[in-house]
XYZ file of C-alpha atoms in Angstrom:
654
model
C -1.190 -106.178 4.628
C -3.824 -108.782 5.620
C -7.036 -108.303 7.500
C -5.358 -109.220 10.809
C -2.704 -106.525 10.269
C -5.306 -103.869 9.746
C -7.084 -104.914 12.904
C -3.837 -104.692 14.915
C -3.049 -101.215 13.601
C -6.539 -100.031 14.471
C -6.302 -101.450 18.013
C -2.880 -99.794 18.500
C -4.217 -96.424 17.459
C -7.167 -96.758 19.787
C -4.823 -97.668 22.609
C -2.605 -94.680 22.040
C -5.568 -92.342 21.965
C -6.846 -93.847 25.183
C -3.515 -93.388 26.907
C -3.334 -89.693 25.856
C -6.883 -89.143 27.021
C -6.097 -90.735 30.322
C -3.058 -88.490 30.820
C -0.391 -91.155 30.797
C 2.874 -89.659 32.179
C 5.527 -88.782 29.507
C 3.042 -88.505 26.694
C 1.927 -84.818 27.224
C 2.144 -82.376 24.264
C 4.977 -79.808 24.155
C 4.147 -76.297 25.401
C 3.768 -73.353 23.003
C 7.160 -71.739 22.172
C 8.122 -68.350 23.578
C 7.272 -65.522 21.110
C 9.939 -62.968 20.138
C 9.009 -60.210 17.612
C 11.546 -58.087 15.729
C 11.710 -55.948 12.579
C 13.893 -56.637 9.585
C 17.375 -55.224 10.058
C 17.157 -55.159 13.850
C 18.694 -57.529 16.464
C 16.898 -60.424 18.172
C 17.665 -61.537 21.751
C 16.983 -65.271 22.261
C 16.999 -66.127 25.968
C 17.393 -69.757 26.926
C 14.699 -70.435 29.519
C 15.789 -73.838 30.858
C 14.478 -74.513 34.336
C 17.791 -75.486 35.985
C 20.213 -73.069 37.574
C 22.384 -70.685 35.619
C 25.487 -72.612 36.542
C 24.230 -75.608 34.624
C 23.989 -73.469 31.370
C 27.669 -73.899 30.734
C 26.751 -76.721 28.364
C 24.017 -75.619 25.885
C 23.307 -76.381 22.256
C 21.250 -74.065 20.011
C 19.240 -75.242 17.012
C 17.091 -73.664 14.276
C 14.023 -75.499 13.047
C 12.930 -74.756 9.493
C 10.495 -76.849 7.510
C 10.668 -79.489 10.297
C 14.412 -79.740 9.817
C 16.551 -79.233 12.957
C 19.992 -77.676 12.347
C 22.677 -76.893 15.019
C 23.757 -73.241 14.890
C 25.615 -72.549 18.166
C 27.102 -74.375 21.150
C 28.219 -73.286 24.595
C 30.990 -75.170 26.415
C 32.313 -74.074 29.773
C 30.640 -70.692 29.288
C 32.349 -70.168 25.921
C 30.267 -69.963 22.742
C 31.083 -71.047 19.239
C 29.054 -70.804 16.025
C 28.419 -73.826 13.932
C 29.219 -73.576 10.218
C 26.267 -72.383 8.133
C 24.051 -69.362 7.517
C 24.288 -68.110 11.120
C 28.033 -68.488 11.516
C 28.891 -64.762 11.690
C 25.673 -63.389 13.196
C 25.522 -65.027 16.641
C 27.053 -64.059 19.969
C 26.458 -64.597 23.722
C 25.120 -62.088 26.198
C 24.145 -62.061 29.909
C 26.814 -64.610 30.933
C 25.731 -67.055 28.314
C 21.984 -67.064 28.975
C 21.058 -65.050 25.871
C 21.901 -65.666 22.252
C 22.160 -62.482 20.162
C 21.130 -62.704 16.489
C 21.985 -59.619 14.391
C 20.857 -58.402 10.949
C 17.420 -59.967 11.046
C 16.011 -60.937 7.626
C 12.688 -62.517 6.615
C 14.514 -65.872 6.419
C 14.963 -65.779 10.195
C 11.221 -66.167 10.725
C 11.369 -69.663 12.353
C 11.699 -71.598 15.639
C 14.907 -71.661 17.645
C 15.605 -74.137 20.482
C 18.187 -74.386 23.218
C 19.009 -77.754 24.803
C 20.980 -78.465 27.941
C 23.316 -81.303 28.721
C 20.316 -83.391 29.610
C 18.726 -84.012 26.279
C 15.268 -84.233 27.750
C 15.232 -80.538 28.614
C 14.573 -78.118 25.740
C 13.377 -74.491 25.422
C 11.637 -73.371 22.212
C 11.502 -69.744 20.888
C 9.266 -68.577 18.025
C 10.955 -65.650 16.212
C 8.455 -63.510 14.303
C 9.903 -61.085 11.710
C 8.073 -57.987 10.384
C 8.663 -55.361 7.709
C 6.311 -52.464 6.876
C 5.462 -52.305 3.155
C 6.189 -49.212 1.091
C 3.475 -46.643 0.405
C 0.907 -48.350 -1.800
C 0.737 -47.189 -5.406
C -2.500 -47.188 -7.371
C -3.027 -47.110 -11.114
C -6.445 -46.340 -12.533
C -7.893 -47.734 -15.735
C -7.376 -44.728 -17.991
C -9.325 -46.281 -20.852
C -12.529 -45.921 -18.853
C -15.537 -48.161 -18.251
C -18.842 -48.099 -20.041
C -22.035 -48.394 -18.010
C -23.254 -50.771 -20.694
C -20.679 -53.408 -19.689
C -22.385 -56.631 -18.514
C -19.457 -57.915 -16.426
C -17.105 -56.359 -13.856
C -14.291 -54.452 -15.525
C -10.941 -53.466 -14.031
C -11.218 -50.218 -12.119
C -7.734 -49.860 -10.621
C -4.670 -51.845 -9.505
C -3.033 -51.474 -6.071
C 0.598 -52.493 -5.421
C 2.331 -52.758 -2.037
C 6.034 -53.562 -2.232
C 8.612 -55.015 0.175
C 6.472 -55.990 3.124
C 6.693 -58.955 5.481
C 4.601 -60.869 6.042
C 2.142 -60.245 3.203
C -0.093 -57.254 4.137
C -3.866 -57.321 3.887
C -5.551 -55.128 1.249
C -8.953 -53.407 1.462
C -10.619 -51.405 -1.323
C -12.759 -48.296 -0.751
C -15.181 -46.257 -2.846
C -16.107 -42.836 -1.512
C -14.846 -43.903 1.914
C -16.914 -47.125 2.044
C -15.124 -50.486 1.999
C -15.912 -52.800 -0.906
C -16.664 -56.502 -0.464
C -16.858 -59.269 -2.975
C -20.231 -59.210 -4.716
C -21.192 -61.623 -7.405
C -21.310 -60.043 -10.863
C -20.765 -56.645 -9.285
C -17.445 -56.484 -7.353
C -14.462 -58.779 -7.651
C -11.081 -58.334 -5.897
C -8.192 -60.432 -7.163
C -4.938 -60.336 -5.143
C -1.590 -62.015 -5.723
C 1.784 -61.927 -4.016
C 5.375 -62.264 -5.170
C 8.300 -63.229 -2.940
C 11.460 -61.318 -3.711
C 14.959 -62.728 -3.343
C 15.259 -60.773 -0.094
C 12.371 -62.745 1.352
C 10.075 -59.673 1.268
C 6.701 -59.785 -0.470
C 5.090 -57.578 -3.130
C 1.301 -57.542 -3.075
C -0.721 -56.821 -6.213
C -4.488 -56.370 -5.966
C -6.899 -55.673 -8.841
C -10.379 -54.211 -8.274
C -12.991 -55.116 -10.850
C -16.529 -53.732 -10.753
C -19.551 -52.749 -12.719
C -20.161 -48.999 -12.704
C -23.102 -46.698 -13.225
C -23.493 -43.064 -14.244
C -23.357 -42.094 -10.563
C -19.791 -43.413 -10.360
C -18.439 -40.739 -12.731
C -17.085 -38.757 -9.763
C -16.489 -41.696 -7.365
C -13.157 -41.758 -5.489
C -11.409 -45.149 -5.260
C -8.384 -46.041 -3.105
C -6.757 -49.057 -1.437
C -5.540 -49.639 2.108
C -2.719 -51.953 3.285
C -2.917 -53.384 6.809
C 0.188 -54.871 8.433
C 1.674 -55.665 11.848
C 4.875 -54.551 13.570
C 6.176 -55.347 17.057
C 4.596 -52.052 18.107
C 1.140 -53.136 16.940
C -1.157 -52.966 13.921
C -0.672 -50.297 11.256
C -2.107 -49.256 7.886
C -1.192 -47.201 4.820
C -3.539 -45.673 2.220
C -3.005 -44.903 -1.429
C -4.102 -41.698 -3.111
C -7.653 -41.408 -4.417
C -8.366 -41.895 -8.117
C -11.358 -41.422 -10.384
C -12.069 -43.806 -13.231
C -13.541 -42.474 -16.487
C -17.129 -43.648 -16.794
C -18.806 -43.616 -20.185
C -22.557 -43.144 -20.448
C -24.886 -41.828 -23.155
C -26.205 -38.262 -23.092
C -29.808 -37.600 -22.215
C -29.907 -33.799 -22.527
C -28.133 -31.073 -24.545
C -28.058 -27.353 -23.737
C -26.408 -24.088 -24.808
C -23.982 -22.025 -22.711
C -22.919 -18.416 -23.373
C -19.933 -16.653 -21.811
C -19.755 -14.072 -20.401
C -23.037 -14.170 -18.575
C -25.285 -11.143 -18.238
C -25.930 -8.373 -20.717
C -23.633 -8.367 -23.730
C -22.421 -5.366 -25.695
C -20.684 -4.693 -28.949
C -16.957 -5.287 -28.693
C -17.202 -8.105 -26.138
C -15.587 -11.483 -26.738
C -18.490 -13.954 -26.652
C -18.160 -17.761 -26.632
C -21.101 -20.051 -27.391
C -20.618 -23.742 -26.595
C -22.784 -26.826 -26.422
C -22.862 -29.134 -23.404
C -24.454 -32.511 -22.676
C -24.862 -34.767 -19.645
C -23.132 -37.703 -21.386
C -19.535 -38.903 -21.430
C -17.905 -38.621 -23.821
C -19.596 -35.509 -25.143
C -21.471 -36.096 -28.392
C -20.497 -34.420 -31.642
C -22.032 -30.918 -31.601
C -23.089 -28.397 -34.175
C -24.352 -24.855 -33.467
C -27.089 -23.439 -35.676
C -28.608 -19.944 -35.867
C -31.910 -18.795 -37.252
C -31.624 -16.625 -40.347
C -33.640 -13.461 -39.699
C -34.642 -13.165 -43.346
C -35.531 -16.763 -44.241
C -36.354 -17.943 -40.696
C -34.353 -21.085 -41.439
C -31.696 -22.552 -39.130
C -28.172 -22.338 -40.534
C -25.050 -24.010 -39.128
C -22.361 -21.700 -37.785
C -18.613 -22.253 -38.138
C -16.976 -23.327 -34.850
C -13.369 -23.901 -33.740
C -11.745 -27.303 -33.207
C -13.396 -27.613 -29.798
C -16.868 -26.977 -31.195
C -17.028 -23.461 -29.694
C -18.493 -20.530 -31.616
C -16.364 -17.449 -30.869
C -17.719 -13.948 -31.583
C -14.795 -11.550 -31.244
C -15.697 -8.788 -31.360
C -19.422 -9.266 -30.952
C -21.590 -7.080 -33.182
C -25.274 -6.312 -33.281
C -25.609 -8.572 -36.333
C -24.762 -11.546 -34.077
C -28.023 -11.157 -32.184
C -30.576 -13.894 -32.845
C -31.766 -17.413 -31.901
C -29.189 -20.170 -31.402
C -29.500 -23.886 -30.637
C -27.268 -26.976 -30.303
C -27.548 -30.344 -31.999
C -25.657 -33.357 -30.614
C -25.013 -36.812 -32.089
C -24.003 -39.667 -29.740
C -21.500 -41.684 -31.777
C -21.953 -44.833 -29.634
C -25.720 -45.006 -29.680
C -26.182 -42.877 -32.849
C -28.827 -40.936 -30.936
C -29.477 -37.328 -32.036
C -30.300 -34.714 -29.387
C -31.377 -31.089 -29.749
C -31.285 -28.233 -27.257
C -33.851 -25.532 -26.637
C -33.431 -22.331 -28.624
C -31.755 -19.459 -26.816
C -32.021 -15.779 -27.675
C -28.702 -13.931 -27.891
C -28.863 -10.138 -27.614
C -25.817 -7.984 -28.378
C -26.601 -4.475 -27.138
C -25.222 -1.648 -29.235
C -24.912 2.094 -29.758
C -24.244 3.201 -33.328
C -24.409 6.072 -35.771
C -23.665 8.902 -33.337
C -24.194 12.095 -35.327
C -23.730 15.799 -34.493
C -25.371 18.529 -36.500
C -24.111 20.751 -37.889
C -21.162 18.489 -38.743
C -18.711 21.400 -39.269
C -20.041 24.298 -37.175
C -18.691 27.824 -37.765
C -19.536 31.044 -35.975
C -18.480 34.630 -35.447
C -17.165 35.946 -32.126
C -20.000 37.060 -29.861
C -22.680 35.023 -31.599
C -24.511 31.838 -30.437
C -24.367 28.243 -31.667
C -26.594 25.183 -31.153
C -25.300 21.599 -31.489
C -27.613 18.577 -31.737
C -26.604 14.937 -31.108
C -28.392 11.762 -32.219
C -27.623 8.010 -32.035
C -29.187 4.585 -32.516
C -29.460 1.785 -29.953
C -31.649 -1.108 -28.859
C -31.693 0.393 -25.344
C -32.552 3.774 -23.830
C -29.766 6.295 -24.369
C -28.236 9.034 -22.230
C -26.389 11.975 -23.844
C -23.551 14.110 -22.451
C -21.466 16.943 -23.898
C -17.758 17.173 -23.002
C -15.023 19.684 -23.800
C -12.378 17.765 -25.721
C -9.340 19.581 -24.311
C -10.245 19.363 -20.632
C -12.809 16.544 -20.487
C -15.114 18.876 -18.559
C -18.812 17.993 -18.576
C -20.676 20.878 -20.224
C -24.261 19.634 -20.422
C -26.558 16.604 -20.383
C -29.040 15.942 -23.143
C -28.987 15.923 -26.892
C -28.680 19.715 -27.316
C -25.698 21.938 -26.443
C -26.213 25.727 -26.473
C -23.164 28.004 -26.799
C -23.792 31.737 -26.254
C -21.594 34.838 -26.758
C -18.803 32.788 -28.290
C -15.193 33.807 -27.755
C -12.082 32.830 -29.621
C -11.009 30.561 -26.723
C -14.220 28.556 -27.064
C -13.290 27.259 -30.489
C -12.065 23.688 -30.796
C -13.335 20.214 -30.023
C -16.672 19.244 -28.427
C -17.600 15.591 -27.891
C -21.068 14.093 -27.731
C -21.134 10.886 -25.633
C -24.109 8.530 -26.064
C -24.252 5.747 -23.442
C -26.596 3.019 -22.201
C -26.944 3.234 -18.394
C -28.312 -0.319 -18.126
C -25.223 -1.836 -19.827
C -22.021 -0.674 -18.114
C -19.286 0.279 -20.551
C -21.559 0.543 -23.592
C -21.082 3.983 -25.172
C -20.100 5.688 -28.391
C -19.060 9.281 -29.050
C -18.657 11.779 -31.864
C -16.204 14.682 -31.965
C -17.061 17.981 -33.652
C -14.820 21.028 -33.990
C -16.313 24.501 -33.584
C -14.533 27.124 -35.702
C -14.544 30.796 -34.633
C -13.667 33.166 -37.468
C -10.630 35.355 -36.780
C -7.007 36.164 -37.682
C -4.237 33.901 -36.386
C -3.524 33.670 -32.676
C 0.021 32.881 -31.653
C 0.868 30.654 -28.717
C 3.524 33.211 -27.673
C 4.668 36.614 -28.868
C 8.358 36.073 -28.198
C 10.584 33.317 -26.833
C 14.193 33.039 -25.717
C 16.267 29.908 -26.175
C 19.734 28.987 -24.903
C 21.738 27.298 -27.629
C 25.225 26.137 -28.580
C 26.925 27.483 -31.676
C 27.156 25.106 -34.664
C 24.530 22.792 -33.160
C 21.321 21.678 -34.882
C 18.202 23.115 -33.304
C 14.426 22.649 -33.639
C 12.426 25.895 -33.478
C 8.676 25.573 -32.955
C 5.849 27.983 -33.616
C 2.163 27.373 -32.875
C -0.802 29.321 -34.209
C -4.569 28.949 -34.401
C -7.330 30.652 -36.316
C -10.160 30.213 -38.752
C -9.634 29.862 -41.601
C -6.724 27.630 -40.682
C -3.533 29.714 -40.834
C -0.298 28.927 -42.666
C 3.169 29.584 -41.191
C 6.345 30.882 -42.859
C 9.809 31.482 -41.289
C 12.219 34.379 -41.700
C 15.247 32.044 -41.782
C 16.136 29.100 -43.957
C 15.826 25.546 -42.685
C 13.772 22.389 -43.027
C 10.201 23.077 -41.857
C 7.472 20.566 -41.080
C 3.899 21.051 -39.902
C 1.898 19.002 -37.396
C -1.860 19.278 -37.248
C -3.159 19.849 -33.729
C -6.820 20.610 -34.366
C -8.617 21.719 -37.537
C -7.894 25.364 -36.652
C -4.465 24.812 -35.050
C -1.083 24.310 -36.701
C 2.366 23.633 -35.223
C 5.400 24.351 -37.397
C 8.839 22.959 -36.513
C 11.955 24.386 -38.205
C 15.241 22.459 -38.178
C 18.169 24.916 -38.386
C 21.925 25.122 -37.813
C 22.976 27.652 -35.155
C 25.290 30.114 -36.918
C 26.659 33.503 -35.801
C 24.231 35.184 -38.209
C 21.290 33.324 -36.653
C 22.472 34.299 -33.169
C 22.518 37.923 -34.247
C 19.201 38.080 -36.083
C 17.115 35.448 -34.230
C 14.142 33.878 -35.982
C 10.610 35.056 -36.727
C 7.625 32.935 -37.726
C 4.637 34.546 -39.422
C 1.149 33.001 -39.349
C -1.479 34.314 -41.743
C -4.943 33.619 -43.086
C -7.508 35.558 -45.067
C -8.404 37.617 -41.976
C -4.922 38.750 -40.899
C -1.452 37.814 -39.775
C 0.559 37.527 -36.542
C 4.153 36.765 -35.557
C 6.334 35.113 -32.928
C 9.957 36.247 -32.419
C 12.535 33.770 -31.088
C 15.746 35.158 -29.497
C 18.804 32.909 -29.345
C 21.524 33.191 -26.665
C 24.681 31.149 -26.221
C 24.885 28.852 -23.238
C 28.231 30.448 -22.317
C 26.397 33.682 -21.449
C 23.913 31.935 -19.192
C 26.100 31.935 -16.020
C 27.059 35.603 -16.451
C 23.504 36.816 -16.694
C 22.006 34.287 -14.281
C 22.856 36.363 -11.169
C 21.598 39.650 -12.584
C 18.671 38.781 -14.836
C 15.561 36.687 -14.757
C 13.946 35.255 -17.898
C 10.247 35.984 -17.804
C 7.705 33.654 -19.421
C 6.949 34.307 -23.091
C 4.336 36.980 -23.529
C 1.016 35.977 -25.047
C 0.670 37.319 -28.538
C -3.003 38.204 -28.225
C -3.266 39.780 -24.783
C -1.828 42.530 -22.583
C 1.456 41.801 -20.854
C 3.112 43.783 -18.017
C 6.320 41.751 -18.011
C 9.674 43.577 -18.449
C 11.654 43.135 -21.614
C 14.756 41.024 -21.497
C 17.005 44.020 -22.454
C 16.312 45.882 -19.178
C 18.055 43.425 -16.839
C 20.836 43.156 -19.404
C 21.438 46.977 -19.259
C 21.682 46.815 -15.458
C 24.460 44.277 -15.783
C 26.401 46.548 -18.151
C 26.201 49.495 -15.699
C 27.499 47.384 -12.814
C 30.447 46.179 -14.911
C 31.315 49.782 -15.910
C 31.272 50.989 -12.293
C 33.535 48.113 -11.255
C 36.102 49.000 -13.952
C 36.138 52.662 -12.868
C 36.756 51.729 -9.252
C 39.690 49.506 -10.247
C 41.251 52.378 -12.323
C 40.933 54.822 -9.416
C 42.528 52.331 -7.036
C 45.501 51.918 -9.412
C 45.970 55.710 -9.605
C 45.999 55.943 -5.808
C 48.673 53.282 -5.627
C 50.877 55.275 -8.051
C 50.537 58.413 -5.894
C 51.490 56.476 -2.791
C 54.560 55.076 -4.559
C 55.849 58.548 -5.489
C 55.216 59.768 -1.965
C 57.368 56.999 -0.485
C 60.220 57.712 -2.953
C 60.277 61.411 -2.000
C 59.258 62.528 -5.430
C 55.958 63.784 -4.040
C 56.925 66.517 -1.456
C 53.440 67.109 -0.141
C 52.981 68.765 3.269
C 50.139 68.589 5.673
C 48.942 72.023 4.441
C 49.562 74.492 1.696
C 49.911 74.076 -1.989
C 52.478 71.549 -3.203
C 53.613 70.849 -6.714
C 54.455 67.538 -8.158
C 57.631 67.734 -10.242
C 57.770 65.377 -13.144
C 60.638 64.374 -15.377
C 61.003 66.334 -18.619
C 59.616 63.496 -20.597
C 56.384 63.555 -18.600
C 55.746 67.309 -18.281
C 52.648 67.039 -20.334
C 51.083 64.844 -17.677
C 48.882 66.015 -14.849
C 49.883 66.475 -11.201
C 47.724 66.507 -8.100
C 47.785 69.343 -5.556
C 46.613 68.798 -1.981
C 44.727 71.692 -0.377
C 43.201 69.838 2.505
C 44.310 70.107 6.085
C 43.478 66.474 6.585
C 46.095 63.825 6.273
C 45.681 61.272 3.544
C 45.624 58.596 6.223
C 42.541 60.190 7.775
C 40.462 59.907 4.644
C 37.991 57.058 4.213
C 38.466 53.951 2.147
C 37.207 53.799 -1.400
C 33.503 52.888 -1.422
C 31.742 50.658 -3.973
C 28.840 51.790 -6.023
C 26.494 50.205 -3.543
C 28.044 51.923 -0.538
C 29.654 48.774 0.933
C 33.353 48.656 1.828
C 35.533 46.739 -0.567
C 36.848 43.383 0.433
C 40.456 43.202 1.650
C 41.504 41.429 -1.526
C 40.242 44.365 -3.611
C 42.162 47.060 -1.695
C 45.179 48.170 -3.744
C 48.539 48.096 -1.953
C 47.374 46.606 1.347
C 45.817 48.396 4.366
C 48.363 51.241 4.656
C 48.212 51.910 0.932
C 44.406 51.893 0.986
C 44.349 54.514 3.759
C 46.154 56.996 1.468
C 43.434 56.789 -1.194
C 40.668 59.410 -1.291
C 37.262 59.423 -2.800
C 37.877 61.087 -6.146
C 34.333 62.142 -6.621
C 34.831 64.403 -3.536
C 38.079 66.027 -4.781
C 36.706 69.561 -4.856
C 35.300 69.204 -1.323
C 38.713 68.016 -0.048
C 40.611 70.882 -1.749
C 42.388 68.914 -4.478
C 43.225 70.638 -7.787
C 44.880 69.452 -10.939
C 47.580 71.619 -12.582
C 49.343 71.093 -15.878
C 53.096 71.578 -16.135
């Protein structure tokens, strides 16, 4: 183009600008399109806003404008709509008598301008369809390798990802609740976005920063801001902490548990430092003899475990740390470890002996690094007898023999105590736990018989029957013997006897055996009393007395039954006419020749047999109806045989 052409083009442009500035009719800019907002997956309503009457909307063409390309998508003729072939063919329909175009299944690709045009081409209505989709919850991934404070440039702290949002959300980074901004050589935020095939976007943002020792506990998180038709929204990720590496400046010693320690505790000694990572530690202890520091053996975590702690573990400890990055060696202050103890509890005399009625003195001693308190306890009962190192026993009795315990404790250290047991022996012959015992057994079963005795000197036990015997020590002066035997008829008859003896005498315990089958018979008439003590006075009845009562009752019952049978025989003969007895006078009972040697009964009483009383039991109570021989009429004919002479009955022999 020549110089004249350039001049003409310039003048034409100036003219056009002048006409627009002067407001030449027909050259005004198009108005802003109507805004319609909708979320992905929802339905959009596109209303044609042409200025002419509704009746003139019977001829309308719809277009979509994308990347400045205008494509027909729908047409209305005579109030009837029809989709044009293409991407919108099956998603469009008419509503409100043809004034509104309905677009279903909104996707991010529908974010564009739509126009409707009437029959007059000069008239056109433009609609801007905005599409939105909330992103998923943001995920955050921290730099697990950590950041050194010695780094000279910003290093990646964490990465934030927000998936499937539309349009691309905005990301903001926070540290301890304060938003982070770009800062040269200190903070750098690098964000990128990826469009998926669905049209949605995935945002990826990386935070890079320089850190200091103070950031070791800092909380980082990201925030996504986005818009929906309902307004502005935001989503936050979880908080993360990035490992920060920094050299140690101080090393110290820590002991668990805290407070005063005692023998038997589990004690852990560990080294700590204010650096990250922790330096390599070693624990050393001062040798009390050489005064030199010696390294102690620790576990894999560098912890010295004293389990159980002993008084020898007391002493001075310190930590030494070596920073592997800076090769700097650090040393802690020395710390005194004290393991409190009580040891060597001794009672004198160690094996006390005494005669009955005499006195005895026991002394207790112990060693400790703290002030001690002494107590004396009875071993059997746990009863507190005295406080102090000395225990005085006066006018000793046999029952006072046995165990006594001296307890040495440290009041200032709870739970720290030691004790010593001593057994006091009282000279005397054996004492038996019981003089006699009764056991219910089953024949041919295996049974354990036990016998317990005490005395000083310690007694020995022998049994009167054969079996397998074993002894169990109770106390130095007590012995328990257990005999395993088979229950035989001979053993049931003889029972068993155990004999305890020592150099001062002997004593016995007798064991009676009864079959279980006899238990129910004797249960209602006898009571088994507790075994009598072998060494004291007992007022309890012997077991044979209630047994004899039972025998008497059985004998009386048999006699009554015999008498009732005899009365029934007499009544039978009377009914058959073979007993011609009158109401008075002497009558004779005639017997057959073969029975003339038998006895007959003569009635001398004026009373009728029916007027005599019923047979009474030994206790004076009337017999039950089931025990009356021959029914009620037969029972009325019976008399009380022990009153025969008073009623005038005699017995004659034919």
